[in-house]
Short mmCIF file of N, CA, C and O in Angstrom, two decimals:
data_model
loop_
_atom_site.label_atom_id
_atom_site.label_comp_id
_atom_site.label_asym_id
_atom_site.label_seq_id
_atom_site.Cartn_x
_atom_site.Cartn_y
_atom_site.Cartn_z
N MET A 337 62.60 145.33 -20.93
CA MET A 337 63.15 144.45 -19.93
C MET A 337 64.44 145.07 -19.39
O MET A 337 65.20 145.66 -20.14
N GLN A 338 64.67 144.88 -18.13
CA GLN A 338 65.87 145.38 -17.47
C GLN A 338 66.91 144.26 -17.43
O GLN A 338 66.80 143.33 -16.63
N ILE A 339 67.91 144.36 -18.28
CA ILE A 339 68.87 143.28 -18.50
C ILE A 339 69.58 142.86 -17.22
O ILE A 339 69.66 141.68 -16.90
N SER A 340 70.11 143.79 -16.46
CA SER A 340 70.86 143.44 -15.24
C SER A 340 69.99 142.69 -14.25
O SER A 340 70.44 141.73 -13.61
N GLN A 341 68.74 143.10 -14.10
CA GLN A 341 67.83 142.42 -13.19
C GLN A 341 67.52 141.00 -13.67
O GLN A 341 67.44 140.07 -12.85
N ILE A 342 67.37 140.83 -14.97
CA ILE A 342 67.11 139.50 -15.53
C ILE A 342 68.32 138.60 -15.32
O ILE A 342 68.19 137.45 -14.91
N ARG A 343 69.51 139.12 -15.55
CA ARG A 343 70.73 138.33 -15.34
C ARG A 343 70.82 137.87 -13.89
O ARG A 343 71.11 136.70 -13.61
N ASP A 344 70.56 138.78 -12.96
CA ASP A 344 70.61 138.42 -11.53
C ASP A 344 69.53 137.39 -11.18
O ASP A 344 69.77 136.49 -10.37
N ALA A 345 68.35 137.52 -11.78
CA ALA A 345 67.26 136.58 -11.50
C ALA A 345 67.57 135.19 -12.03
O ALA A 345 67.24 134.18 -11.40
N ILE A 346 68.22 135.10 -13.18
CA ILE A 346 68.63 133.79 -13.72
C ILE A 346 69.65 133.15 -12.76
O ILE A 346 69.54 131.96 -12.44
N ALA A 347 70.62 133.93 -12.31
CA ALA A 347 71.63 133.40 -11.37
C ALA A 347 70.97 132.95 -10.07
O ALA A 347 71.32 131.89 -9.52
N ALA A 348 70.01 133.72 -9.58
CA ALA A 348 69.31 133.34 -8.34
C ALA A 348 68.55 132.03 -8.54
O ALA A 348 68.55 131.17 -7.65
N ALA A 349 67.93 131.86 -9.69
CA ALA A 349 67.20 130.62 -9.98
C ALA A 349 68.17 129.43 -10.03
O ALA A 349 67.89 128.35 -9.51
N ALA A 350 69.33 129.63 -10.65
CA ALA A 350 70.33 128.55 -10.76
C ALA A 350 70.85 128.13 -9.39
O ALA A 350 71.22 126.97 -9.19
N SER A 351 70.85 129.03 -8.44
CA SER A 351 71.40 128.72 -7.11
C SER A 351 70.55 127.70 -6.35
O SER A 351 70.98 127.19 -5.32
N ALA A 352 69.37 127.37 -6.87
CA ALA A 352 68.52 126.37 -6.22
C ALA A 352 69.00 124.94 -6.46
O ALA A 352 68.49 124.00 -5.86
N VAL A 353 70.00 124.78 -7.31
CA VAL A 353 70.54 123.46 -7.61
C VAL A 353 71.09 122.82 -6.33
O VAL A 353 71.73 123.48 -5.52
N VAL A 354 70.82 121.52 -6.16
CA VAL A 354 71.35 120.77 -5.03
C VAL A 354 72.33 119.73 -5.59
O VAL A 354 71.91 118.81 -6.30
N LEU A 355 73.60 119.91 -5.28
CA LEU A 355 74.64 119.01 -5.79
C LEU A 355 74.80 117.80 -4.88
O LEU A 355 74.38 117.83 -3.72
N PRO A 356 75.41 116.74 -5.41
CA PRO A 356 75.61 115.53 -4.60
C PRO A 356 76.39 115.82 -3.32
O PRO A 356 77.18 116.78 -3.25
N ALA A 357 76.20 115.00 -2.31
CA ALA A 357 76.90 115.14 -1.03
C ALA A 357 78.40 115.17 -1.26
O ALA A 357 78.93 114.44 -2.10
N GLY A 358 79.07 116.04 -0.52
CA GLY A 358 80.52 116.13 -0.63
C GLY A 358 80.99 117.14 -1.66
O GLY A 358 82.19 117.42 -1.75
N ILE A 359 80.09 117.68 -2.46
CA ILE A 359 80.44 118.67 -3.47
C ILE A 359 80.07 120.04 -2.91
O ILE A 359 78.98 120.22 -2.35
N ALA A 360 80.95 121.01 -3.08
CA ALA A 360 80.67 122.36 -2.60
C ALA A 360 79.40 122.90 -3.25
O ALA A 360 79.04 122.52 -4.36
N LYS A 361 78.72 123.80 -2.55
CA LYS A 361 77.50 124.42 -3.07
C LYS A 361 77.84 125.22 -4.33
O LYS A 361 78.89 125.85 -4.42
N LEU A 362 76.94 125.19 -5.30
CA LEU A 362 77.10 125.95 -6.53
C LEU A 362 77.03 127.44 -6.21
O LEU A 362 76.07 127.91 -5.60
N THR A 363 78.07 128.18 -6.60
CA THR A 363 78.03 129.64 -6.47
C THR A 363 77.54 130.20 -7.81
O THR A 363 77.79 129.61 -8.86
N CYS A 364 76.82 131.31 -7.77
CA CYS A 364 76.20 131.85 -8.98
C CYS A 364 76.35 133.36 -9.02
O CYS A 364 76.29 134.02 -7.99
N SER A 365 76.52 133.89 -10.24
CA SER A 365 76.53 135.33 -10.41
C SER A 365 75.85 135.70 -11.72
O SER A 365 75.89 134.94 -12.68
N GLY A 366 75.24 136.86 -11.74
CA GLY A 366 74.53 137.35 -12.91
C GLY A 366 75.43 138.12 -13.86
O GLY A 366 74.95 138.80 -14.76
N PHE A 367 76.72 138.01 -13.68
CA PHE A 367 77.70 138.73 -14.48
C PHE A 367 78.93 137.83 -14.64
O PHE A 367 79.08 136.84 -13.92
N THR A 368 79.82 138.20 -15.55
CA THR A 368 81.07 137.45 -15.72
C THR A 368 82.04 137.90 -14.64
O THR A 368 82.48 139.05 -14.63
N PRO A 369 82.36 137.00 -13.69
CA PRO A 369 83.21 137.38 -12.56
C PRO A 369 84.69 137.42 -12.93
O PRO A 369 85.13 136.77 -13.87
N ASP A 370 85.44 138.19 -12.14
CA ASP A 370 86.90 138.22 -12.31
C ASP A 370 87.49 136.85 -12.05
O ASP A 370 88.35 136.38 -12.78
N SER A 371 87.05 136.22 -10.96
CA SER A 371 87.51 134.88 -10.63
C SER A 371 86.32 134.09 -10.10
O SER A 371 85.32 134.67 -9.69
N VAL A 372 86.44 132.78 -10.15
CA VAL A 372 85.33 131.93 -9.72
C VAL A 372 85.77 130.97 -8.63
O VAL A 372 86.92 130.57 -8.57
N VAL A 373 84.81 130.61 -7.79
CA VAL A 373 84.97 129.54 -6.81
C VAL A 373 84.12 128.40 -7.35
O VAL A 373 82.90 128.51 -7.42
N ALA A 374 84.77 127.34 -7.78
CA ALA A 374 84.07 126.23 -8.43
C ALA A 374 83.36 125.36 -7.41
O ALA A 374 83.85 125.22 -6.28
N PRO A 375 82.23 124.79 -7.77
CA PRO A 375 81.53 124.97 -9.04
C PRO A 375 80.84 126.33 -9.09
O PRO A 375 80.35 126.82 -8.08
N HIS A 376 80.83 126.92 -10.29
CA HIS A 376 80.27 128.26 -10.44
C HIS A 376 79.46 128.37 -11.72
O HIS A 376 79.87 127.89 -12.77
N PHE A 377 78.30 129.02 -11.61
CA PHE A 377 77.42 129.32 -12.74
C PHE A 377 77.38 130.84 -12.89
O PHE A 377 77.26 131.56 -11.90
N PHE A 378 77.52 131.32 -14.12
CA PHE A 378 77.38 132.76 -14.34
C PHE A 378 76.74 133.05 -15.69
O PHE A 378 76.83 132.27 -16.63
N VAL A 379 76.06 134.19 -15.73
CA VAL A 379 75.43 134.67 -16.95
C VAL A 379 76.47 135.51 -17.67
O VAL A 379 76.95 136.50 -17.12
N ALA A 380 76.81 135.12 -18.88
CA ALA A 380 77.88 135.79 -19.62
C ALA A 380 77.29 136.68 -20.72
O ALA A 380 76.55 137.61 -20.43
N GLU A 381 77.58 136.36 -21.96
CA GLU A 381 77.15 137.19 -23.08
C GLU A 381 75.66 137.03 -23.37
O GLU A 381 75.04 136.07 -22.94
N TYR A 382 75.12 137.98 -24.11
CA TYR A 382 73.74 137.85 -24.57
C TYR A 382 73.56 138.55 -25.90
O TYR A 382 74.34 139.43 -26.27
N THR A 383 72.54 138.13 -26.63
CA THR A 383 72.10 138.83 -27.83
C THR A 383 70.67 139.29 -27.57
O THR A 383 69.95 138.69 -26.77
N GLN A 384 70.29 140.37 -28.24
CA GLN A 384 68.96 140.91 -28.04
C GLN A 384 68.35 141.24 -29.41
O GLN A 384 68.96 141.96 -30.19
N ASP A 385 67.19 140.68 -29.66
CA ASP A 385 66.43 141.00 -30.86
C ASP A 385 65.28 141.92 -30.44
O ASP A 385 64.41 141.51 -29.67
N TYR A 386 65.31 143.13 -30.95
CA TYR A 386 64.27 144.10 -30.64
C TYR A 386 63.05 143.88 -31.54
O TYR A 386 63.16 143.29 -32.61
N ASP A 387 61.92 144.39 -31.11
CA ASP A 387 60.72 144.53 -31.94
C ASP A 387 60.25 143.22 -32.59
O ASP A 387 59.97 143.17 -33.78
N LYS A 388 60.16 142.17 -31.78
CA LYS A 388 59.62 140.90 -32.28
C LYS A 388 58.10 141.00 -32.46
O LYS A 388 57.49 140.14 -33.07
N ALA A 389 57.50 142.04 -31.90
CA ALA A 389 56.09 142.36 -32.10
C ALA A 389 55.99 143.88 -32.18
O ALA A 389 56.90 144.61 -31.77
N MET A 390 54.89 144.36 -32.70
CA MET A 390 54.74 145.80 -32.96
C MET A 390 54.75 146.63 -31.68
O MET A 390 54.39 146.15 -30.61
N ARG A 391 55.17 147.88 -31.85
CA ARG A 391 55.16 148.90 -30.80
C ARG A 391 55.95 148.50 -29.56
O ARG A 391 55.51 148.72 -28.44
N ARG A 392 57.12 147.89 -29.79
CA ARG A 392 58.03 147.52 -28.71
C ARG A 392 57.39 146.58 -27.69
O ARG A 392 57.78 146.56 -26.53
N SER A 393 56.40 145.81 -28.13
CA SER A 393 55.69 144.95 -27.18
C SER A 393 56.41 143.64 -26.89
O SER A 393 56.01 142.93 -25.97
N LEU A 394 57.46 143.31 -27.65
CA LEU A 394 58.16 142.05 -27.38
C LEU A 394 59.60 142.11 -27.87
O LEU A 394 59.86 142.40 -29.04
N ASP A 395 60.53 141.84 -26.97
CA ASP A 395 61.94 141.64 -27.31
C ASP A 395 62.32 140.22 -26.94
O ASP A 395 61.68 139.60 -26.09
N GLU A 396 63.36 139.72 -27.59
CA GLU A 396 63.84 138.36 -27.31
C GLU A 396 65.32 138.43 -26.99
O GLU A 396 66.09 139.01 -27.74
N LEU A 397 65.68 137.87 -25.85
CA LEU A 397 67.07 137.82 -25.40
C LEU A 397 67.55 136.37 -25.42
O LEU A 397 66.78 135.47 -25.08
N GLU A 398 68.79 136.17 -25.79
CA GLU A 398 69.40 134.85 -25.71
C GLU A 398 70.67 134.99 -24.90
O GLU A 398 71.62 135.64 -25.32
N PHE A 399 70.66 134.40 -23.70
CA PHE A 399 71.80 134.48 -22.79
C PHE A 399 72.68 133.25 -22.95
O PHE A 399 72.17 132.12 -22.98
N THR A 400 73.98 133.47 -22.99
CA THR A 400 74.95 132.38 -22.91
C THR A 400 75.44 132.35 -21.47
O THR A 400 76.02 133.33 -20.99
N CYS A 401 75.16 131.27 -20.78
CA CYS A 401 75.57 131.10 -19.39
C CYS A 401 76.63 130.00 -19.35
O CYS A 401 76.61 129.09 -20.17
N ARG A 402 77.53 130.09 -18.40
CA ARG A 402 78.57 129.07 -18.25
C ARG A 402 78.51 128.47 -16.86
O ARG A 402 78.22 129.15 -15.89
N VAL A 403 78.81 127.18 -16.82
CA VAL A 403 78.98 126.50 -15.54
C VAL A 403 80.37 125.88 -15.58
O VAL A 403 80.74 125.21 -16.54
N LEU A 404 81.16 126.18 -14.55
CA LEU A 404 82.55 125.71 -14.46
C LEU A 404 82.72 124.86 -13.21
O LEU A 404 82.22 125.22 -12.13
N VAL A 405 83.45 123.75 -13.36
CA VAL A 405 83.67 122.81 -12.27
C VAL A 405 85.18 122.59 -12.13
O VAL A 405 85.91 122.55 -13.12
N SER A 406 85.63 122.42 -10.92
CA SER A 406 87.04 122.19 -10.63
C SER A 406 87.54 120.94 -11.35
O SER A 406 86.81 119.96 -11.50
N THR A 407 88.80 120.97 -11.72
CA THR A 407 89.39 119.83 -12.41
C THR A 407 90.28 119.01 -11.49
O THR A 407 91.12 118.25 -11.96
N ALA A 408 90.11 119.14 -10.18
CA ALA A 408 90.95 118.38 -9.24
C ALA A 408 90.92 116.88 -9.57
O ALA A 408 91.93 116.20 -9.48
N ASP A 409 89.77 116.37 -9.94
CA ASP A 409 89.61 114.99 -10.38
C ASP A 409 88.76 115.05 -11.64
O ASP A 409 87.56 115.28 -11.57
N ASP A 410 89.41 114.88 -12.80
CA ASP A 410 88.72 115.11 -14.07
C ASP A 410 87.47 114.26 -14.26
O ASP A 410 86.44 114.74 -14.70
N ARG A 411 87.51 113.01 -13.88
CA ARG A 411 86.34 112.14 -14.05
C ARG A 411 85.20 112.56 -13.12
O ARG A 411 84.05 112.68 -13.53
N ALA A 412 85.51 112.81 -11.85
CA ALA A 412 84.49 113.22 -10.89
C ALA A 412 83.92 114.59 -11.28
O ALA A 412 82.72 114.82 -11.17
N ALA A 413 84.78 115.49 -11.76
CA ALA A 413 84.32 116.81 -12.19
C ALA A 413 83.32 116.70 -13.32
O ALA A 413 82.28 117.38 -13.33
N GLN A 414 83.59 115.82 -14.27
CA GLN A 414 82.68 115.67 -15.40
C GLN A 414 81.36 115.02 -14.98
O GLN A 414 80.30 115.34 -15.52
N ARG A 415 81.41 114.17 -13.98
CA ARG A 415 80.16 113.58 -13.46
C ARG A 415 79.29 114.65 -12.80
O ARG A 415 78.08 114.67 -12.96
N VAL A 416 79.93 115.54 -12.03
CA VAL A 416 79.19 116.63 -11.40
C VAL A 416 78.61 117.54 -12.48
O VAL A 416 77.44 117.92 -12.44
N LEU A 417 79.43 117.88 -13.48
CA LEU A 417 78.95 118.72 -14.58
C LEU A 417 77.80 118.05 -15.31
O LEU A 417 76.77 118.69 -15.58
N ASP A 418 77.93 116.77 -15.59
CA ASP A 418 76.84 116.04 -16.27
C ASP A 418 75.54 116.10 -15.48
O ASP A 418 74.47 116.26 -16.05
N SER A 419 75.63 116.00 -14.15
CA SER A 419 74.41 116.06 -13.34
C SER A 419 73.77 117.43 -13.43
O SER A 419 72.54 117.55 -13.46
N MET A 420 74.57 118.49 -13.52
CA MET A 420 74.01 119.84 -13.65
C MET A 420 73.42 120.09 -15.04
O MET A 420 72.52 120.91 -15.20
N LEU A 421 73.91 119.37 -16.03
CA LEU A 421 73.42 119.56 -17.40
C LEU A 421 72.26 118.62 -17.74
O LEU A 421 71.67 118.73 -18.81
N SER A 422 71.94 117.74 -16.82
CA SER A 422 70.82 116.82 -17.01
C SER A 422 69.52 117.61 -17.13
O SER A 422 69.38 118.70 -16.58
N GLY A 423 68.55 117.04 -17.81
CA GLY A 423 67.27 117.70 -17.99
C GLY A 423 66.38 117.68 -16.77
O GLY A 423 65.40 118.43 -16.70
N SER A 424 66.70 116.84 -15.80
CA SER A 424 65.88 116.77 -14.59
C SER A 424 66.74 116.31 -13.42
O SER A 424 67.88 115.89 -13.60
N GLY A 425 66.17 116.40 -12.24
CA GLY A 425 66.88 115.99 -11.03
C GLY A 425 67.24 117.21 -10.19
O GLY A 425 67.19 118.35 -10.66
N THR A 426 67.61 116.96 -8.95
CA THR A 426 67.88 118.06 -8.02
C THR A 426 69.10 118.89 -8.43
O THR A 426 69.20 120.05 -8.06
N ALA A 427 70.02 118.31 -9.18
CA ALA A 427 71.21 119.04 -9.62
C ALA A 427 71.03 119.69 -10.99
O ALA A 427 71.93 120.37 -11.47
N SER A 428 69.89 119.53 -11.62
CA SER A 428 69.64 120.02 -12.97
C SER A 428 69.49 121.54 -13.02
O SER A 428 68.57 122.10 -12.44
N LEU A 429 70.39 122.19 -13.75
CA LEU A 429 70.26 123.63 -13.96
C LEU A 429 69.01 123.96 -14.77
O LEU A 429 68.33 124.94 -14.49
N LYS A 430 68.70 123.14 -15.76
CA LYS A 430 67.50 123.37 -16.56
C LYS A 430 66.26 123.38 -15.67
O LYS A 430 65.44 124.30 -15.73
N GLN A 431 66.15 122.39 -14.82
CA GLN A 431 64.99 122.30 -13.94
C GLN A 431 64.93 123.47 -12.96
O GLN A 431 63.87 124.07 -12.75
N ALA A 432 66.06 123.83 -12.38
CA ALA A 432 66.10 124.94 -11.41
C ALA A 432 65.75 126.27 -12.06
O ALA A 432 64.96 127.05 -11.52
N ILE A 433 66.33 126.53 -13.23
CA ILE A 433 66.09 127.81 -13.90
C ILE A 433 64.67 127.90 -14.42
O ILE A 433 63.99 128.93 -14.26
N GLU A 434 64.17 126.82 -15.01
CA GLU A 434 62.81 126.87 -15.55
C GLU A 434 61.75 126.89 -14.46
O GLU A 434 60.62 127.28 -14.72
N ALA A 435 62.10 126.57 -13.23
CA ALA A 435 61.16 126.73 -12.11
C ALA A 435 60.83 128.21 -11.91
O ALA A 435 59.77 128.54 -11.38
N ALA A 436 61.71 129.09 -12.38
CA ALA A 436 61.48 130.54 -12.27
C ALA A 436 60.51 131.05 -13.33
O ALA A 436 60.27 132.26 -13.41
N ARG A 437 59.93 130.15 -14.11
CA ARG A 437 58.91 130.56 -15.08
C ARG A 437 57.62 130.94 -14.37
O ARG A 437 56.79 131.64 -14.93
N GLY A 438 57.46 130.47 -13.15
CA GLY A 438 56.24 130.76 -12.40
C GLY A 438 55.12 129.81 -12.78
O GLY A 438 55.29 128.92 -13.62
N GLU A 439 54.00 130.00 -12.16
CA GLU A 439 52.81 129.19 -12.42
C GLU A 439 52.16 129.65 -13.73
O GLU A 439 52.40 130.76 -14.18
N PRO A 440 51.30 128.80 -14.32
CA PRO A 440 50.60 129.23 -15.55
C PRO A 440 49.89 130.56 -15.33
O PRO A 440 49.23 130.77 -14.32
N GLY A 441 50.09 131.46 -16.28
CA GLY A 441 49.48 132.79 -16.19
C GLY A 441 50.34 133.82 -15.48
O GLY A 441 50.03 135.01 -15.51
N GLU A 442 51.43 133.39 -14.83
CA GLU A 442 52.33 134.32 -14.15
C GLU A 442 53.49 134.68 -15.07
O GLU A 442 53.87 133.92 -15.95
N TYR A 443 54.06 135.85 -14.83
CA TYR A 443 55.27 136.22 -15.55
C TYR A 443 56.46 135.49 -14.96
O TYR A 443 56.45 135.07 -13.80
N ALA A 444 57.51 135.35 -15.76
CA ALA A 444 58.72 134.64 -15.35
C ALA A 444 59.66 135.57 -14.58
O ALA A 444 59.55 136.79 -14.66
N LEU A 445 60.57 134.96 -13.86
CA LEU A 445 61.63 135.66 -13.13
C LEU A 445 61.06 136.75 -12.22
O LEU A 445 61.53 137.88 -12.19
N GLY A 446 60.02 136.38 -11.50
CA GLY A 446 59.42 137.31 -10.55
C GLY A 446 58.78 138.53 -11.20
O GLY A 446 58.73 139.59 -10.60
N GLY A 447 58.31 138.38 -12.44
CA GLY A 447 57.64 139.47 -13.14
C GLY A 447 58.53 140.26 -14.09
O GLY A 447 58.07 141.21 -14.72
N LEU A 448 59.80 139.88 -14.23
CA LEU A 448 60.72 140.61 -15.08
C LEU A 448 60.57 140.29 -16.57
O LEU A 448 61.01 141.08 -17.41
N ALA A 449 59.99 139.13 -16.90
CA ALA A 449 59.88 138.70 -18.29
C ALA A 449 58.59 137.93 -18.50
O ALA A 449 57.97 137.46 -17.54
N HIS A 450 58.20 137.81 -19.76
CA HIS A 450 57.01 137.03 -20.07
C HIS A 450 57.27 135.53 -19.89
O HIS A 450 56.45 134.82 -19.34
N ASP A 451 58.42 135.07 -20.37
CA ASP A 451 58.73 133.64 -20.30
C ASP A 451 60.22 133.43 -20.51
O ASP A 451 60.93 134.33 -20.97
N LEU A 452 60.68 132.23 -20.18
CA LEU A 452 62.06 131.84 -20.44
C LEU A 452 62.09 130.35 -20.76
O LEU A 452 61.18 129.61 -20.42
N HIS A 453 63.17 129.96 -21.43
CA HIS A 453 63.33 128.56 -21.81
C HIS A 453 64.82 128.24 -21.90
O HIS A 453 65.55 128.95 -22.59
N VAL A 454 65.27 127.21 -21.18
CA VAL A 454 66.64 126.73 -21.32
C VAL A 454 66.66 125.87 -22.58
O VAL A 454 66.09 124.78 -22.60
N MET A 455 67.28 126.39 -23.63
CA MET A 455 67.16 125.77 -24.96
C MET A 455 68.15 124.64 -25.22
O MET A 455 67.79 123.64 -25.80
N ARG A 456 69.41 124.85 -24.84
CA ARG A 456 70.41 123.83 -25.19
C ARG A 456 71.68 123.99 -24.35
O ARG A 456 71.91 125.01 -23.74
N VAL A 457 72.50 122.94 -24.42
CA VAL A 457 73.85 122.93 -23.86
C VAL A 457 74.80 122.89 -25.05
O VAL A 457 74.55 122.21 -26.04
N GLN A 458 75.89 123.61 -24.92
CA GLN A 458 76.92 123.58 -25.97
C GLN A 458 78.28 123.84 -25.32
O GLN A 458 78.34 124.21 -24.16
N GLY A 459 79.34 123.62 -26.08
CA GLY A 459 80.68 123.96 -25.62
C GLY A 459 81.15 123.19 -24.40
O GLY A 459 81.82 123.75 -23.54
N TYR A 460 80.82 121.91 -24.32
CA TYR A 460 81.30 121.06 -23.22
C TYR A 460 82.79 120.85 -23.46
O TYR A 460 83.18 120.14 -24.39
N ARG A 461 83.61 121.47 -22.61
CA ARG A 461 85.06 121.42 -22.86
C ARG A 461 85.83 121.97 -21.66
O ARG A 461 85.23 122.36 -20.68
N TRP A 462 87.14 122.06 -21.82
CA TRP A 462 87.99 122.70 -20.82
C TRP A 462 87.95 124.20 -21.05
O TRP A 462 88.01 124.66 -22.19
N TYR A 463 87.84 124.97 -19.98
CA TYR A 463 87.82 126.42 -20.04
C TYR A 463 88.96 126.98 -19.20
O TYR A 463 89.29 126.42 -18.16
N GLU A 464 89.52 128.08 -19.64
CA GLU A 464 90.46 128.83 -18.82
C GLU A 464 89.76 130.11 -18.41
O GLU A 464 89.20 130.82 -19.25
N HIS A 465 89.77 130.39 -17.12
CA HIS A 465 89.15 131.62 -16.61
C HIS A 465 90.14 132.26 -15.65
O HIS A 465 90.44 131.68 -14.61
N GLN A 466 90.66 133.40 -16.03
CA GLN A 466 91.65 134.13 -15.23
C GLN A 466 92.82 133.25 -14.83
O GLN A 466 93.25 133.26 -13.68
N GLY A 467 93.32 132.46 -15.76
CA GLY A 467 94.50 131.65 -15.52
C GLY A 467 94.26 130.30 -14.87
O GLY A 467 95.18 129.51 -14.75
N ALA A 468 93.04 130.03 -14.45
CA ALA A 468 92.72 128.72 -13.85
C ALA A 468 91.95 127.88 -14.87
O ALA A 468 91.20 128.42 -15.68
N GLU A 469 92.14 126.56 -14.81
CA GLU A 469 91.45 125.67 -15.74
C GLU A 469 90.28 124.98 -15.06
O GLU A 469 90.35 124.58 -13.89
N PHE A 470 89.20 124.83 -15.83
CA PHE A 470 87.97 124.20 -15.36
C PHE A 470 87.41 123.35 -16.49
O PHE A 470 87.66 123.62 -17.66
N VAL A 471 86.60 122.37 -16.14
CA VAL A 471 85.78 121.70 -17.13
C VAL A 471 84.43 122.39 -17.04
O VAL A 471 83.98 122.76 -15.95
N GLY A 472 83.80 122.62 -18.17
CA GLY A 472 82.54 123.36 -18.14
C GLY A 472 81.74 123.22 -19.40
O GLY A 472 82.10 122.48 -20.32
N ALA A 473 80.65 123.97 -19.44
CA ALA A 473 79.77 123.98 -20.60
C ALA A 473 78.96 125.27 -20.59
O ALA A 473 78.94 126.00 -19.58
N GLU A 474 78.32 125.55 -21.70
CA GLU A 474 77.45 126.71 -21.82
C GLU A 474 76.01 126.26 -21.91
O GLU A 474 75.71 125.23 -22.52
N LEU A 475 75.14 127.04 -21.31
CA LEU A 475 73.69 126.84 -21.44
C LEU A 475 73.14 128.07 -22.15
O LEU A 475 73.50 129.20 -21.80
N ILE A 476 72.28 127.85 -23.12
CA ILE A 476 71.66 128.94 -23.85
C ILE A 476 70.22 129.08 -23.36
O ILE A 476 69.45 128.11 -23.40
N ILE A 477 69.90 130.27 -22.88
CA ILE A 477 68.59 130.54 -22.29
C ILE A 477 67.91 131.66 -23.07
O ILE A 477 68.47 132.74 -23.21
N LYS A 478 66.70 131.37 -23.56
CA LYS A 478 65.90 132.38 -24.25
C LYS A 478 64.94 133.01 -23.27
O LYS A 478 64.25 132.31 -22.52
N VAL A 479 64.89 134.35 -23.28
CA VAL A 479 63.97 135.09 -22.44
C VAL A 479 63.20 136.06 -23.34
O VAL A 479 63.80 136.74 -24.17
N ILE A 480 61.88 136.08 -23.19
CA ILE A 480 61.08 137.03 -23.96
C ILE A 480 60.32 137.93 -23.00
O ILE A 480 59.97 137.51 -21.88
N GLY A 481 60.11 139.16 -23.44
CA GLY A 481 59.37 140.07 -22.58
C GLY A 481 59.10 141.40 -23.24
O GLY A 481 59.49 141.64 -24.40
N ASP A 482 58.46 142.27 -22.52
CA ASP A 482 58.04 143.58 -22.98
C ASP A 482 59.27 144.42 -23.32
O ASP A 482 60.10 144.67 -22.45
N GLY A 483 59.37 144.87 -24.55
CA GLY A 483 60.51 145.68 -24.96
C GLY A 483 60.40 147.13 -24.54
O GLY A 483 61.37 147.88 -24.64
N SER A 484 59.24 147.56 -24.09
CA SER A 484 59.06 148.97 -23.74
C SER A 484 59.38 149.27 -22.29
O SER A 484 59.33 150.42 -21.88
N SER A 485 59.69 148.23 -21.51
CA SER A 485 59.97 148.48 -20.09
C SER A 485 61.45 148.46 -19.78
O SER A 485 62.25 148.00 -20.50
#
């Protein structure tokens, strides 16, 4: 699997989120940015388990992604964040990202991986990013695919 391409594809899938009226469009990046324009989703750290099946036929990646929201109004910011962390709905990151799994029998992320799954949310808290404060959370995404490519 080509890690940079997968990171970019996850960010592209997340950009399909539709936030409530009056909220700026979610910006997304497949890398940890120097600075963010909130609300912002980015693919941060990852772990990789090689050789989950024989002959490099399967690797497993676990991406830690972050979503950060402006703290201009702490209550409103947390409501926006909650809507993005919901399991369904137009603002749901889980729903938007898992739509990139493709149809049954298709590979995920436009052919870059066998499958993906948004597993959990963690770290719902205040974050500092390059000196600015945000309310945010992490999403853990598992991606499996051919280890020989």
